[in-house]
C-alpha positions as a Python dict, from the first residue, in 0.01 Angstrom:
ca = {
    (1, 'M'): (0, 0, 0),
    (2, 'A'): (282, 238, 92),
    (3, 'Q'): (462, 161, -234),
    (4, 'T'): (142, 240, -428),
    (5, 'S'): (101, 569, -244),
    (6, 'F'): (455, 676, -329),
    (7, 'S'): (402, 580, -692),
    (8, 'I'): (91, 797, -707),
    (9, 'I'): (279, 1090, -553),
    (10, 'L'): (564, 1054, -802),
    (11, 'V'): (329, 1032, -1100),
    (12, 'F'): (142, 1340, -973),
    (13, 'L'): (472, 1526, -938),
    (14, 'L'): (577, 1432, -1292),
    (15, 'W'): (238, 1545, -1427),
    (16, 'C'): (251, 1883, -1250),
    (17, 'L'): (605, 1950, -1369),
    (18, 'T'): (524, 1843, -1724),
    (19, 'I'): (226, 2080, -1739),
    (20, 'A'): (441, 2361, -1602),
    (21, 'A'): (713, 2290, -1856),
    (22, 'G'): (462, 2292, -2138),
    (23, 'K'): (348, 2641, -2038),
    (24, 'K'): (712, 2758, -2026),
    (25, 'L'): (783, 2624, -2371),
    (26, 'L'): (476, 2797, -2515),
    (27, 'S'): (571, 3128, -2360),
    (28, 'H'): (930, 3085, -2476),
    (29, 'K'): (821, 3095, -2841),
    (30, 'S'): (715, 3456, -2808),
    (31, 'R'): (1022, 3571, -2617),
    (32, 'S'): (1365, 3674, -2733),
    (33, 'A'): (1664, 3523, -2556),
    (34, 'I'): (1739, 3818, -2328),
    (35, 'T'): (1794, 3846, -1958),
    (36, 'E'): (1469, 3901, -1771),
    (37, 'L'): (1423, 4213, -1562),
    (38, 'A'): (1506, 4198, -1192),
    (39, 'P'): (1206, 4194, -957),
    (40, 'A'): (1052, 4533, -886),
    (41, 'S'): (1211, 4700, -583),
    (42, 'N'): (890, 4685, -380),
    (43, 'D'): (883, 4307, -433),
    (44, 'G'): (1238, 4243, -309),
    (45, 'I'): (1336, 4076, 14),
    (46, 'C'): (1442, 4406, 171),
    (47, 'S'): (1109, 4577, 105),
    (48, 'S'): (882, 4283, 175),
    (49, 'M'): (1055, 4106, 465),
    (50, 'V'): (1315, 4327, 633),
    (51, 'K'): (1225, 4697, 623),
    (52, 'T'): (873, 4610, 731),
    (53, 'Q'): (1023, 4489, 1059),
    (54, 'G'): (1209, 4815, 1124),
    (55, 'Y'): (1553, 4707, 998),
    (56, 'T'): (1783, 4881, 752),
    (57, 'C'): (1832, 4676, 436),
    (58, 'E'): (2025, 4705, 110),
    (59, 'E'): (1980, 4505, -211),
    (60, 'H'): (2305, 4402, -381),
    (61, 'L'): (2363, 4225, -713),
    (62, 'V'): (2657, 3986, -755),
    (63, 'T'): (2762, 3849, -1094),
    (64, 'T'): (2930, 3509, -1109),
    (65, 'K'): (3212, 3429, -1352),
    (66, 'D'): (2970, 3222, -1562),
    (67, 'G'): (2726, 3514, -1593),
    (68, 'Y'): (2454, 3451, -1330),
    (69, 'I'): (2335, 3761, -1151),
    (70, 'L'): (2259, 3690, -784),
    (71, 'N'): (2055, 3902, -549),
    (72, 'M'): (2208, 3944, -203),
    (73, 'P'): (2026, 4152, 60),
    (74, 'R'): (2230, 4306, 341),
    (75, 'I'): (2118, 4395, 694),
    (76, 'P'): (2409, 4614, 808),
    (77, 'V'): (2279, 4699, 1156),
    (78, 'G'): (2024, 4577, 1404),
    (79, 'R'): (1687, 4728, 1483),
    (80, 'S'): (1843, 4959, 1742),
    (81, 'K'): (2065, 5089, 1458),
    (82, 'G'): (2409, 5175, 1600),
    (83, 'K'): (2729, 5207, 1399),
    (84, 'P'): (2759, 4989, 1085),
    (85, 'C'): (3137, 5011, 1081),
    (86, 'N'): (3363, 4713, 1163),
    (87, 'R'): (3079, 4473, 1233),
    (88, 'P'): (3189, 4117, 1153),
    (89, 'P'): (3026, 4013, 822),
    (90, 'I'): (2830, 3692, 808),
    (91, 'L'): (2690, 3515, 500),
    (92, 'L'): (2373, 3303, 526),
    (93, 'Q'): (2328, 3036, 257),
    (94, 'H'): (1993, 2857, 221),
    (95, 'G'): (1923, 2499, 115),
    (96, 'L'): (1749, 2318, -168),
    (97, 'F'): (1403, 2445, -273),
    (98, 'M'): (1456, 2751, -55),
    (99, 'D'): (1590, 3105, -96),
    (100, 'G'): (1718, 3380, 132),
    (101, 'I'): (1376, 3420, 293),
    (102, 'T'): (1462, 3097, 477),
    (103, 'W'): (1633, 3307, 742),
    (104, 'L'): (1341, 3552, 779),
    (105, 'L'): (1037, 3327, 810),
    (106, 'L'): (1012, 3345, 1188),
    (107, 'P'): (925, 3663, 1382),
    (108, 'P'): (1221, 3910, 1419),
    (109, 'E'): (1298, 3799, 1774),
    (110, 'Q'): (1332, 3440, 1648),
    (111, 'S'): (1472, 3462, 1291),
    (112, 'L'): (1846, 3400, 1264),
    (113, 'A'): (1914, 3690, 1023),
    (114, 'F'): (1754, 3944, 1258),
    (115, 'L'): (1913, 3791, 1569),
    (116, 'L'): (2257, 3817, 1412),
    (117, 'A'): (2200, 4180, 1312),
    (118, 'D'): (2082, 4262, 1665),
    (119, 'N'): (2393, 4090, 1806),
    (120, 'G'): (2638, 4311, 1619),
    (121, 'F'): (2690, 4127, 1290),
    (122, 'D'): (2676, 4263, 935),
    (123, 'V'): (2434, 4016, 775),
    (124, 'W'): (2443, 3914, 408),
    (125, 'I'): (2178, 3682, 269),
    (126, 'A'): (2255, 3470, -37),
    (127, 'N'): (2002, 3372, -306),
    (128, 'S'): (2127, 3090, -527),
    (129, 'R'): (2087, 3093, -906),
    (130, 'G'): (1741, 3002, -1028),
    (131, 'T'): (1556, 3117, -717),
    (132, 'K'): (1299, 3400, -729),
    (133, 'Y'): (1536, 3689, -677),
    (134, 'S'): (1834, 3546, -869),
    (135, 'R'): (1687, 3468, -1210),
    (136, 'Q'): (1898, 3702, -1423),
    (137, 'H'): (2192, 3622, -1648),
    (138, 'K'): (2420, 3838, -1856),
    (139, 'S'): (2316, 3663, -2178),
    (140, 'L'): (2093, 3359, -2117),
    (141, 'S'): (1715, 3355, -2104),
    (142, 'I'): (1553, 3203, -1795),
    (143, 'N'): (1354, 2984, -2037),
    (144, 'S'): (1656, 2834, -2210),
    (145, 'S'): (1801, 2493, -2132),
    (146, 'D'): (2146, 2652, -2111),
    (147, 'Y'): (2037, 2866, -1815),
    (148, 'W'): (1950, 2550, -1620),
    (149, 'N'): (2262, 2355, -1718),
    (150, 'W'): (2413, 2329, -1371),
    (151, 'S'): (2419, 2128, -1054),
    (152, 'W'): (2553, 2208, -708),
    (153, 'D'): (2902, 2172, -854),
    (154, 'E'): (2851, 2516, -1011),
    (155, 'L'): (2732, 2657, -680),
    (156, 'V'): (3068, 2546, -539),
    (157, 'S'): (3274, 2676, -831),
    (158, 'Y'): (3088, 3001, -907),
    (159, 'D'): (2812, 3112, -667),
    (160, 'L'): (2997, 3073, -336),
    (161, 'P'): (3325, 3232, -457),
    (162, 'A'): (3136, 3528, -606),
    (163, 'T'): (2933, 3595, -289),
    (164, 'F'): (3236, 3546, -58),
    (165, 'Q'): (3451, 3779, -265),
    (166, 'Y'): (3180, 4042, -288),
    (167, 'V'): (3121, 4049, 89),
    (168, 'Q'): (3493, 4070, 158),
    (169, 'D'): (3538, 4348, -99),
    (170, 'Q'): (3251, 4546, 49),
    (171, 'T'): (3352, 4505, 414),
    (172, 'G'): (3727, 4460, 399),
    (173, 'Q'): (3696, 4167, 639),
    (174, 'K'): (3691, 3791, 647),
    (175, 'L'): (3345, 3651, 702),
    (176, 'H'): (3153, 3397, 908),
    (177, 'Y'): (2931, 3153, 720),
    (178, 'V'): (2603, 2979, 804),
    (179, 'G'): (2466, 2708, 575),
    (180, 'H'): (2155, 2493, 598),
    (181, 'S'): (2113, 2163, 410),
    (182, 'Q'): (2247, 2213, 54),
    (183, 'G'): (2410, 2526, 191),
    (184, 'T'): (2630, 2300, 404),
    (185, 'L'): (2705, 2064, 112),
    (186, 'V'): (2843, 2335, -113),
    (187, 'A'): (3050, 2481, 170),
    (188, 'L'): (3200, 2146, 274),
    (189, 'A'): (3282, 2071, -92),
    (190, 'A'): (3453, 2408, -132),
    (191, 'F'): (3649, 2373, 193),
    (192, 'S'): (3766, 2026, 84),
    (193, 'K'): (3913, 2183, -233),
    (194, 'D'): (4093, 2453, -34),
    (195, 'Q'): (3855, 2719, -168),
    (196, 'L'): (3728, 3026, 18),
    (197, 'L'): (3943, 2957, 324),
    (198, 'N'): (4144, 3277, 285),
    (199, 'M'): (3820, 3476, 318),
    (200, 'L'): (3664, 3273, 601),
    (201, 'R'): (3668, 3315, 980),
    (202, 'S'): (3443, 3022, 1073),
    (203, 'A'): (3142, 2824, 955),
    (204, 'A'): (2822, 2694, 1109),
    (205, 'L'): (2654, 2400, 939),
    (206, 'L'): (2290, 2326, 1024),
    (207, 'S'): (2152, 1988, 912),
    (208, 'P'): (2488, 1909, 749),
    (209, 'I'): (2473, 1732, 415),
    (210, 'A'): (2773, 1553, 270),
    (211, 'Y'): (2696, 1184, 248),
    (212, 'V'): (2328, 1103, 176),
    (213, 'G'): (2338, 734, 97),
    (214, 'Q'): (2156, 645, 419),
    (215, 'M'): (1891, 914, 422),
    (216, 'T'): (1548, 794, 529),
    (217, 'S'): (1330, 1056, 356),
    (218, 'P'): (1066, 848, 174),
    (219, 'L'): (999, 1104, -100),
    (220, 'A'): (1365, 1176, -168),
    (221, 'T'): (1476, 814, -174),
    (222, 'K'): (1183, 695, -387),
    (223, 'A'): (1241, 980, -635),
    (224, 'A'): (1608, 878, -661),
    (225, 'E'): (1535, 507, -692),
    (226, 'N'): (1278, 570, -965),
    (227, 'F'): (1504, 812, -1159),
    (228, 'V'): (1239, 1082, -1149),
    (229, 'A'): (1481, 1371, -1222),
    (230, 'E'): (1640, 1178, -1509),
    (231, 'T'): (1296, 1116, -1658),
    (232, 'L'): (1208, 1485, -1637),
    (233, 'Y'): (1536, 1582, -1800),
    (234, 'K'): (1472, 1344, -2091),
    (235, 'L'): (1128, 1505, -2130),
    (236, 'G'): (1298, 1839, -2179),
    (237, 'I'): (1212, 1975, -1834),
    (238, 'F'): (1527, 2152, -1725),
    (239, 'E'): (1380, 2371, -1449),
    (240, 'F'): (1264, 2167, -1148),
    (241, 'D'): (977, 2389, -1032),
    (242, 'L'): (746, 2256, -760),
    (243, 'K'): (537, 2575, -784),
    (244, 'G'): (489, 2542, -1157),
    (245, 'G'): (156, 2363, -1124),
    (246, 'S'): (-115, 2376, -862),
    (247, 'V'): (83, 2195, -594),
    (248, 'A'): (153, 2494, -368),
    (249, 'K'): (-202, 2623, -391),
    (250, 'F'): (-334, 2278, -311),
    (251, 'L'): (-113, 2256, -4),
    (252, 'K'): (-206, 2605, 116),
    (253, 'D'): (-577, 2531, 76),
    (254, 'M'): (-528, 2218, 285),
    (255, 'C'): (-352, 2423, 550),
    (256, 'K'): (-654, 2646, 589),
    (257, 'S'): (-866, 2349, 689),
    (258, 'T'): (-904, 2318, 1065),
    (259, 'A'): (-919, 1942, 1028),
    (260, 'I'): (-561, 1914, 899),
    (261, 'D'): (-241, 1971, 1091),
    (262, 'C'): (-11, 2141, 840),
    (263, 'T'): (297, 2062, 1039),
    (264, 'N'): (273, 1703, 905),
    (265, 'L'): (292, 1806, 537),
    (266, 'L'): (674, 1820, 541),
    (267, 'T'): (718, 1497, 734),
    (268, 'S'): (748, 1261, 436),
    (269, 'F'): (1029, 1477, 300),
    (270, 'T'): (1214, 1620, 603),
    (271, 'G'): (1128, 1382, 884),
    (272, 'P'): (893, 1460, 1177),
    (273, 'N'): (973, 1820, 1268),
    (274, 'C'): (917, 1875, 1638),
    (275, 'C'): (870, 2246, 1662),
    (276, 'L'): (681, 2397, 1366),
    (277, 'S'): (358, 2589, 1414),
    (278, 'P'): (81, 2572, 1150),
    (279, 'S'): (118, 2948, 1098),
    (280, 'I'): (485, 2917, 1004),
    (281, 'V'): (401, 2654, 743),
    (282, 'N'): (152, 2898, 590),
    (283, 'I'): (420, 3166, 575),
    (284, 'F'): (660, 2912, 424),
    (285, 'L'): (412, 2830, 147),
    (286, 'D'): (371, 3202, 70),
    (287, 'H'): (736, 3208, -41),
    (288, 'E'): (860, 2856, -104),
    (289, 'P'): (940, 2612, -255),
    (290, 'Q'): (1186, 2760, -505),
    (291, 'S'): (1312, 2625, -836),
    (292, 'T'): (1635, 2441, -889),
    (293, 'A'): (1788, 2282, -1196),
    (294, 'T'): (1670, 1933, -1289),
    (295, 'K'): (2039, 1854, -1343),
    (296, 'N'): (2097, 1942, -978),
    (297, 'M'): (1826, 1693, -879),
    (298, 'I'): (1997, 1430, -1093),
    (299, 'H'): (2326, 1501, -912),
    (300, 'L'): (2167, 1468, -569),
    (301, 'S'): (1990, 1147, -681),
    (302, 'Q'): (2326, 1002, -788),
    (303, 'M'): (2461, 1071, -439),
    (304, 'I'): (2163, 900, -276),
    (305, 'R'): (2195, 593, -494),
    (306, 'Q'): (2576, 566, -475),
    (307, 'G'): (2638, 690, -120),
    (308, 'T'): (2930, 902, -240),
    (309, 'I'): (3010, 1272, -250),
    (310, 'A'): (3149, 1335, -595),
    (311, 'M'): (3107, 1572, -888),
    (312, 'F'): (2823, 1526, -1140),
    (313, 'D'): (2844, 1191, -1316),
    (314, 'Y'): (2768, 1217, -1689),
    (315, 'E'): (2743, 835, -1684),
    (316, 'N'): (2952, 823, -2000),
    (317, 'M'): (3328, 773, -1990),
    (318, 'D'): (3390, 1004, -2284),
    (319, 'E'): (3179, 1284, -2131),
    (320, 'N'): (3344, 1244, -1792),
    (321, 'N'): (3685, 1250, -1960),
    (322, 'R'): (3590, 1565, -2149),
    (323, 'H'): (3479, 1746, -1832),
    (324, 'Y'): (3720, 1604, -1575),
    (325, 'G'): (4009, 1446, -1764),
    (326, 'Q'): (3921, 1108, -1610),
    (327, 'P'): (3654, 841, -1669),
    (328, 'T'): (3484, 888, -1333),
    (329, 'P'): (3386, 1210, -1151),
    (330, 'P'): (3636, 1347, -898),
    (331, 'V'): (3547, 1292, -535),
    (332, 'Y'): (3514, 1571, -279),
    (333, 'D'): (3742, 1444, -3),
    (334, 'M'): (3608, 1556, 336),
    (335, 'T'): (3934, 1459, 508),
    (336, 'R'): (4103, 1746, 325),
    (337, 'I'): (3906, 2008, 521),
    (338, 'P'): (4168, 2193, 729),
    (339, 'N'): (4183, 2064, 1084),
    (340, 'D'): (4212, 2416, 1226),
    (341, 'L'): (3899, 2555, 1056),
    (342, 'P'): (3649, 2661, 1325),
    (343, 'L'): (3330, 2464, 1264),
    (344, 'F'): (2995, 2455, 1444),
    (345, 'M'): (2775, 2163, 1340),
    (346, 'S'): (2423, 2088, 1457),
    (347, 'Y'): (2220, 1788, 1349),
    (348, 'G'): (1891, 1627, 1452),
    (349, 'G'): (1792, 1277, 1545),
    (350, 'A'): (1462, 1298, 1353),
    (351, 'D'): (1614, 1446, 1035),
    (352, 'A'): (1531, 1229, 733),
    (353, 'L'): (1754, 1422, 492),
    (354, 'S'): (2062, 1480, 705),
    (355, 'D'): (2041, 1133, 858),
    (356, 'V'): (2233, 1059, 1177),
    (357, 'K'): (2427, 774, 1010),
    (358, 'D'): (2535, 998, 722),
    (359, 'V'): (2637, 1274, 963),
    (360, 'Q'): (2846, 1020, 1155),
    (361, 'L'): (3032, 941, 831),
    (362, 'L'): (3106, 1311, 795),
    (363, 'L'): (3224, 1336, 1155),
    (364, 'E'): (3446, 1034, 1104),
    (365, 'S'): (3609, 1223, 816),
    (366, 'L'): (3674, 1510, 1061),
    (367, 'K'): (3811, 1288, 1341),
    (368, 'D'): (4151, 1461, 1326),
    (369, 'H'): (3997, 1807, 1359),
    (370, 'E'): (4146, 2012, 1642),
    (371, 'G'): (3928, 1965, 1948),
    (372, 'D'): (3876, 2330, 2023),
    (373, 'K'): (3791, 2405, 1659),
    (374, 'L'): (3495, 2171, 1619),
    (375, 'V'): (3171, 2216, 1810),
    (376, 'V'): (2910, 1945, 1747),
    (377, 'Q'): (2555, 1983, 1873),
    (378, 'Y'): (2298, 1703, 1859),
    (379, 'R'): (1924, 1767, 1897),
    (380, 'N'): (1744, 1435, 1935),
    (381, 'D'): (1400, 1579, 1853),
    (382, 'Y'): (1497, 1804, 1558),
    (383, 'A'): (1421, 1727, 1193),
    (384, 'H'): (1534, 1916, 884),
    (385, 'A'): (1298, 2216, 886),
    (386, 'D'): (1325, 2278, 1262),
    (387, 'Y'): (1664, 2441, 1204),
    (388, 'V'): (1514, 2729, 1004),
    (389, 'M'): (1149, 2735, 1113),
    (390, 'G'): (1141, 2586, 1462),
    (391, 'E'): (973, 2799, 1729),
    (392, 'N'): (1244, 2714, 1982),
    (393, 'A'): (1542, 2724, 1742),
    (394, 'K'): (1653, 3054, 1894),
    (395, 'Q'): (1739, 2911, 2233),
    (396, 'D'): (1823, 2560, 2114),
    (397, 'V'): (2050, 2641, 1818),
    (398, 'Y'): (2088, 3010, 1734),
    (399, 'E'): (2208, 3135, 2072),
    (400, 'P'): (2483, 2869, 2094),
    (401, 'L'): (2572, 2945, 1731),
    (402, 'I'): (2603, 3319, 1799),
    (403, 'S'): (2817, 3248, 2106),
    (404, 'F'): (3044, 3032, 1886),
    (405, 'F'): (3087, 3313, 1632),
    (406, 'K'): (3166, 3569, 1904),
    (407, 'L'): (3449, 3344, 2024),
    (408, 'Q'): (3612, 3343, 1679),
}
C-alpha cells in the first residue's frame, strides 16, 4: 500500500512539472533570448521582509564568472541601529528548494538573520541561481536549457566564490558563514578543495549534508530510486519547479482546513519536525518552494543511490573524460578540510535528509579536527525544517551558534 502511495505521488509530481514545462515552452516561443528584468524593488526581500520589521536593508547584485546575476540583501545593523562600521560580516546560505527568505520566516525575535544583526553582525543573505530573486543572467534567457545547465558543482565553483569575494570586497573583512542543508554541502565541498578559506573566519553547518546514501526521507529516496529527475530531463524539463503547477495552492488550501495539521505536510520529505507551528508553514508556502535545476536533482539522486560525495556523473566515460580528464567524476574528499578551521555543526535525530548515520560518516572524516575548533551539537528531537522554522530554534541552536561566532 505504501509503495502504491509513493508511486501515485511521483506520478502526480511528474504530471505537474510536465504541465508547467509545457506552459514555459509555449511562452518561450514569443520571447527573445534576453535576460529578464530583476524583480521590482517593492517586491524584493528588503522591502517585503526586512524593512517592514524596522531594519535597515540594502539590495546588492553579484555576478558570477559564468554570468549569473545573484541578489544578495544586506542587513548592516540591528533594529536599534548603531554604527555599521567594523561589524563582523556573516553570509547566510539557504538549502535546496529555498531562498534567502529561509532566514526571515520566523518573527524578528526568532529569525536568525535578525538575531545576528541585533547581536552586532553585518548580515548578508545569499540567493542561489534560479531562485526567485536570482533569475537574471548576462546573456541567457531564464527559459533556455542553457540557463539551467548546472548542478551544485557550479554553486561550489561560481556562486559561493562570487558571494564570498563580494562580501569581503565590500567590508574589507573575512566573514563567518552559516549554511543549511544544501548550503552546508556546497561549503564542505569548497573547503575540501581549499577554496574560500582565505576569506573565512568560521562556519556553522545546520543539518549538514555531505553523504546522503543512508537518508530515510521516503519522497527523496523513492524519487532517486525511480530516476524521477532523469525522466524529467529526458522530457525536456530543465527547471525543477514545484510551484509550476497547482501543488503549492493545493497545499495552502489544505493548511486552511481546521481538520488538517499542516505541520505534518513536510514529514514525508524532512522527517517529523518537532517544533513547527501551522502558521509558520503557511508563511513558508507564501514564499517557497523555489526552483532548482533538474540537473541538480539528478546530481543529488546520484549521491543518494551511490552513497558518495563526488562531482556530477555524466554516466559516460567520454563525457566524464571531457569534463574532468578522467573516466569517473572526482570525489570531494572531506578529510582534506583543514583541521584548524573553526566549525559549528548541529544535526537532529529525527532528520530524514541529514540522517544521523550519514552525519556520523562526515564526523568520522573530521576525526583529526582540532578539538577546540569543532563544536558538534545534537538535537534528538529536531528534523530538517526545525533548524530554520522551529519555534524554539533561537534558544536551542541560534544562541549557541552566535556564542560560537563571538569566540572566533
